[in-house]
XYZ file of C-alpha atoms in Angstrom:
327
model
C -14.890 -36.176 95.224
C -11.915 -36.028 97.126
C -10.991 -32.493 98.348
C -7.796 -31.471 100.811
C -7.749 -30.030 103.449
C -5.752 -26.971 102.166
C -7.906 -27.040 99.030
C -10.880 -26.064 101.856
C -8.709 -23.964 103.617
C -7.238 -21.632 100.408
C -11.221 -21.950 99.437
C -12.810 -20.035 102.227
C -9.969 -17.745 102.366
C -10.270 -16.485 99.050
C -13.894 -15.852 99.846
C -12.946 -14.031 103.309
C -11.237 -11.798 101.152
C -13.787 -10.762 98.770
C -16.195 -10.335 101.630
C -13.495 -7.748 103.813
C -12.895 -6.708 100.168
C -16.495 -5.745 100.108
C -16.508 -4.450 104.180
C -13.933 -2.096 103.452
C -15.792 -0.557 100.607
C -19.530 -0.287 102.049
C -17.444 1.221 105.387
C -14.928 3.499 103.543
C -18.074 5.392 101.842
C -21.661 4.700 102.555
C -23.352 5.289 99.536
C -25.728 4.016 96.894
C -24.508 2.367 94.352
C -24.594 3.756 90.831
C -26.151 1.069 87.929
C -22.578 0.799 86.482
C -21.180 0.140 89.378
C -23.734 -2.572 91.132
C -23.528 -3.882 87.031
C -19.438 -4.505 87.009
C -19.617 -5.873 90.897
C -22.102 -7.932 89.777
C -20.594 -9.419 86.358
C -17.617 -9.943 88.279
C -19.431 -11.691 90.950
C -21.310 -14.056 88.752
C -17.619 -14.280 86.326
C -15.959 -15.543 89.222
C -18.033 -17.839 89.720
C -18.279 -19.311 86.277
C -14.562 -19.380 86.594
C -14.590 -21.514 89.834
C -16.942 -23.750 87.504
C -14.739 -24.171 85.033
C -11.953 -24.852 86.870
C -13.611 -27.314 88.975
C -14.817 -29.291 85.604
C -11.313 -29.493 83.983
C -9.874 -30.567 87.618
C -12.583 -32.777 89.482
C -14.235 -33.979 85.849
C -17.975 -33.038 84.183
C -20.032 -34.922 86.893
C -18.652 -32.365 89.472
C -18.894 -29.320 87.398
C -21.715 -30.104 86.328
C -23.316 -30.340 90.292
C -22.091 -27.133 90.993
C -23.423 -25.293 88.196
C -27.056 -26.796 88.823
C -26.544 -26.032 92.772
C -25.527 -22.429 91.702
C -27.911 -21.865 89.152
C -30.155 -22.945 92.124
C -29.287 -21.081 94.958
C -28.380 -17.832 93.000
C -32.245 -17.710 91.908
C -33.622 -18.514 95.393
C -31.048 -15.940 96.559
C -32.904 -13.323 94.278
C -35.869 -14.115 95.261
C -35.431 -13.334 98.753
C -34.718 -10.061 97.308
C -38.157 -8.897 97.279
C -38.107 -10.151 100.892
C -35.233 -7.305 101.522
C -36.961 -4.923 99.825
C -39.865 -5.570 101.756
C -37.919 -5.270 105.043
C -36.029 -1.929 104.166
C -39.410 -0.103 103.276
C -40.441 -1.527 106.122
C -38.183 0.079 108.138
C -37.290 3.061 106.097
C -33.683 2.167 106.240
C -31.600 5.119 104.133
C -30.088 4.860 101.043
C -27.218 4.972 101.429
C -26.563 3.014 104.800
C -28.828 -0.209 103.040
C -25.700 -1.841 101.488
C -23.869 -2.214 105.247
C -27.324 -3.356 106.464
C -27.118 -6.380 103.215
C -23.292 -6.840 103.245
C -23.985 -7.701 107.352
C -26.997 -10.107 105.690
C -24.941 -11.587 103.483
C -21.776 -12.457 106.697
C -24.886 -13.607 108.140
C -25.616 -16.066 105.545
C -22.060 -17.243 105.207
C -21.706 -18.326 108.867
C -25.540 -19.746 109.439
C -24.925 -21.980 105.263
C -21.898 -23.269 106.720
C -23.679 -24.535 109.754
C -26.656 -26.196 108.271
C -23.968 -27.766 105.543
C -21.956 -29.019 108.174
C -24.648 -31.155 109.995
C -26.611 -31.911 106.680
C -23.733 -33.840 105.578
C -23.233 -34.991 108.567
C -26.938 -36.193 109.050
C -26.644 -37.320 105.272
C -23.760 -39.495 105.960
C -25.284 -41.328 108.947
C -29.040 -41.544 108.447
C -30.874 -42.542 104.736
C -34.167 -41.616 106.157
C -32.733 -37.331 106.012
C -33.432 -37.593 101.866
C -37.065 -38.514 102.343
C -37.311 -35.363 104.931
C -35.541 -33.232 102.286
C -37.124 -34.217 99.825
C -40.878 -34.191 100.913
C -39.535 -30.692 102.986
C -39.257 -29.152 99.311
C -42.003 -30.428 97.990
C -44.084 -28.740 101.355
C -41.246 -25.464 99.570
C -42.669 -25.475 96.633
C -46.316 -26.084 97.379
C -46.340 -23.424 99.060
C -44.608 -20.869 96.727
C -46.571 -21.801 94.486
C -49.858 -21.001 95.805
C -49.213 -17.898 98.382
C -49.192 -14.733 96.854
C -51.505 -12.924 99.170
C -49.072 -11.466 101.904
C -45.723 -11.512 99.765
C -46.038 -7.615 99.958
C -45.937 -7.628 103.779
C -43.171 -8.850 106.061
C -44.204 -10.461 109.659
C -41.869 -9.809 112.602
C -40.925 -13.161 113.552
C -40.477 -14.366 117.282
C -37.244 -13.320 117.634
C -37.490 -10.004 116.021
C -40.761 -9.035 118.325
C -38.798 -10.154 121.881
C -35.573 -7.730 121.062
C -38.124 -5.365 120.061
C -40.005 -5.574 123.804
C -36.866 -5.862 125.598
C -34.018 -3.878 123.731
C -34.296 0.176 124.180
C -35.141 1.837 120.803
C -34.195 5.138 119.137
C -37.409 6.300 116.651
C -34.491 8.074 113.913
C -31.985 6.732 112.603
C -28.029 7.552 114.082
C -25.843 7.123 110.533
C -24.839 3.243 110.711
C -24.286 2.877 114.222
C -25.832 -0.148 115.838
C -26.255 1.783 119.360
C -25.967 5.101 120.419
C -25.814 7.134 124.096
C -28.594 9.652 124.710
C -28.498 10.824 128.536
C -25.781 8.867 129.741
C -28.326 5.587 128.445
C -27.583 3.146 125.673
C -29.813 2.954 123.108
C -30.199 -0.111 120.076
C -31.290 2.028 116.930
C -33.408 1.044 114.126
C -30.380 -0.114 111.847
C -29.809 -2.913 114.772
C -33.264 -4.003 114.169
C -32.954 -4.029 110.823
C -30.024 -6.583 110.867
C -31.623 -8.411 113.345
C -34.874 -8.900 110.670
C -32.957 -9.571 107.534
C -30.081 -12.290 109.841
C -33.190 -14.100 111.049
C -34.990 -14.060 107.497
C -31.854 -15.202 106.407
C -31.923 -18.352 108.692
C -34.909 -19.206 107.107
C -33.626 -18.863 103.969
C -30.948 -21.007 104.266
C -34.109 -23.827 105.337
C -34.927 -24.210 102.290
C -32.289 -23.176 100.565
C -30.094 -26.453 102.124
C -31.865 -28.939 101.211
C -32.311 -28.081 97.970
C -28.356 -27.896 97.455
C -28.153 -31.461 98.977
C -30.994 -32.870 96.417
C -27.979 -31.654 93.519
C -24.972 -33.414 95.373
C -23.587 -34.555 98.239
C -20.433 -33.290 98.629
C -20.580 -30.642 101.474
C -17.690 -28.649 99.412
C -19.786 -28.059 96.332
C -22.774 -27.284 98.642
C -20.586 -24.837 100.038
C -18.457 -23.283 97.201
C -22.625 -22.921 95.323
C -24.028 -21.323 98.260
C -21.341 -18.732 98.539
C -20.926 -17.646 95.477
C -24.039 -17.476 95.125
C -24.172 -15.227 98.220
C -22.110 -12.766 96.621
C -22.550 -9.986 94.937
C -26.129 -10.112 96.338
C -25.500 -6.521 97.690
C -24.623 -5.228 94.549
C -27.521 -6.871 92.575
C -30.287 -5.588 95.099
C -29.556 -2.299 93.413
C -29.357 -4.085 90.316
C -32.006 -5.433 89.637
C -34.652 -3.943 92.347
C -36.387 -2.536 90.120
C -36.567 -5.552 87.048
C -37.391 -7.847 89.725
C -41.268 -6.418 90.535
C -41.429 -7.108 86.814
C -40.459 -11.354 87.250
C -43.829 -12.163 87.849
C -44.061 -15.288 87.951
C -40.061 -16.177 89.164
C -42.060 -17.606 92.776
C -43.987 -20.482 89.839
C -40.552 -20.764 88.559
C -38.359 -21.295 91.729
C -41.347 -23.923 93.073
C -41.182 -26.359 89.659
C -37.162 -26.621 90.747
C -37.632 -27.305 94.019
C -40.322 -29.792 93.206
C -38.100 -31.506 90.898
C -35.202 -31.931 93.178
C -37.810 -32.574 96.265
C -38.919 -35.855 94.046
C -35.189 -36.348 92.655
C -34.170 -36.814 96.298
C -37.422 -38.998 97.368
C -36.758 -41.014 93.862
C -32.730 -41.896 94.597
C -33.310 -42.343 97.997
C -36.053 -45.397 96.946
C -33.327 -46.446 94.691
C -30.415 -46.484 96.866
C -32.590 -48.737 99.257
C -33.235 -51.197 96.417
C -36.435 -50.018 94.624
C -35.814 -51.209 90.827
C -38.673 -48.824 89.331
C -36.851 -45.410 91.225
C -34.327 -43.857 89.039
C -31.539 -41.959 89.371
C -31.502 -38.551 87.775
C -28.228 -38.062 85.400
C -26.593 -34.053 86.640
C -27.396 -33.406 83.311
C -30.605 -33.631 83.021
C -30.923 -31.890 86.221
C -28.752 -28.795 85.303
C -31.322 -28.846 82.248
C -34.335 -29.167 83.699
C -33.095 -26.224 86.339
C -31.464 -23.616 83.310
C -34.907 -24.075 81.272
C -37.490 -23.456 84.318
C -35.528 -20.227 85.147
C -34.934 -18.541 81.535
C -38.975 -20.038 80.634
C -39.777 -18.169 83.730
C -37.978 -15.395 82.962
C -39.140 -14.660 79.227
C -42.543 -15.466 80.335
C -42.461 -12.838 82.917
C -40.987 -10.254 81.142
C -43.305 -10.537 78.316
C -46.583 -10.492 80.560
C -44.761 -7.309 82.550
C -44.647 -5.560 78.749
C -48.061 -6.291 78.139
C -49.689 -5.498 81.416
C -47.277 -1.623 80.898
C -48.947 -1.695 77.767
C -52.492 -1.756 78.734
C -51.756 0.640 81.244
C -50.419 2.774 79.021
C -53.178 2.650 76.596
C -55.723 3.059 79.284
C -53.757 6.480 80.689
C -54.197 7.722 77.050
C -57.574 7.011 76.690
C -58.380 8.531 80.277
C -56.491 11.387 78.731
C -58.166 12.000 75.667
C -61.741 12.229 77.310
C -60.765 14.360 79.255
């Protein structure tokens, strides 16, 4: 796929325009979006991603379109999983609801910048060193195993080294001062909890990028598709936070579904690396197969999650009614 410089410039400019529009909306009137507002914005961003994918398919062919949709679905699913951590961070730092939009928007901007850097580095490494595919594949298999087995600490947020260092060195106020990052008290400059939260979100985004970039490179090695799939997956994440915040608790099997997806992509990377190295028995997996497995896994995961949540809710209601009857 040959992407011209002008196509890159137009794409990045359009995405930046959307990000600036988002920022202006939040800056003009910090508030907690209503369900209707969040639904409209999420539908808007999903619609743009779908239109982009269709246009890409018409312009560059079904292979490129399929790679974009597979990458976007994977990255979007990982972004939904990341919202669990964002909710935990917001709760830990008691961020006022009307200021959560700003925190999320800055987090999305930081994620776009960091993923852009990781994509450039990853693409350069892949073009020069074939063994990177084995490294990415092994890392994805490890991540899949961690997702499938580690559930004990999912409701906790542990400070990383950067955040702990900042909190130790930088004087910080106890209370929020609207959405300000710093404030002056008795002539002395202090950081506010808002700055600490944004650092927490930003450094967490960095860890998320370590998972998502190898995953997308397992589906396509075209930097343009890698970047746009990531960008469209992150766009609308702010509104998605408010739209499905309550629904996230019902997606009890999401981590298992993502572990299957990442495990599949990890195996796909290793098999294709072996294939290109001349190992005859190692197959190349078509993008149609990859897209079908990813979409099927996510749909099954969502359906089973909602069925279990409904069953648990029904059992809890029956228990409450039984207790009320006894009393």
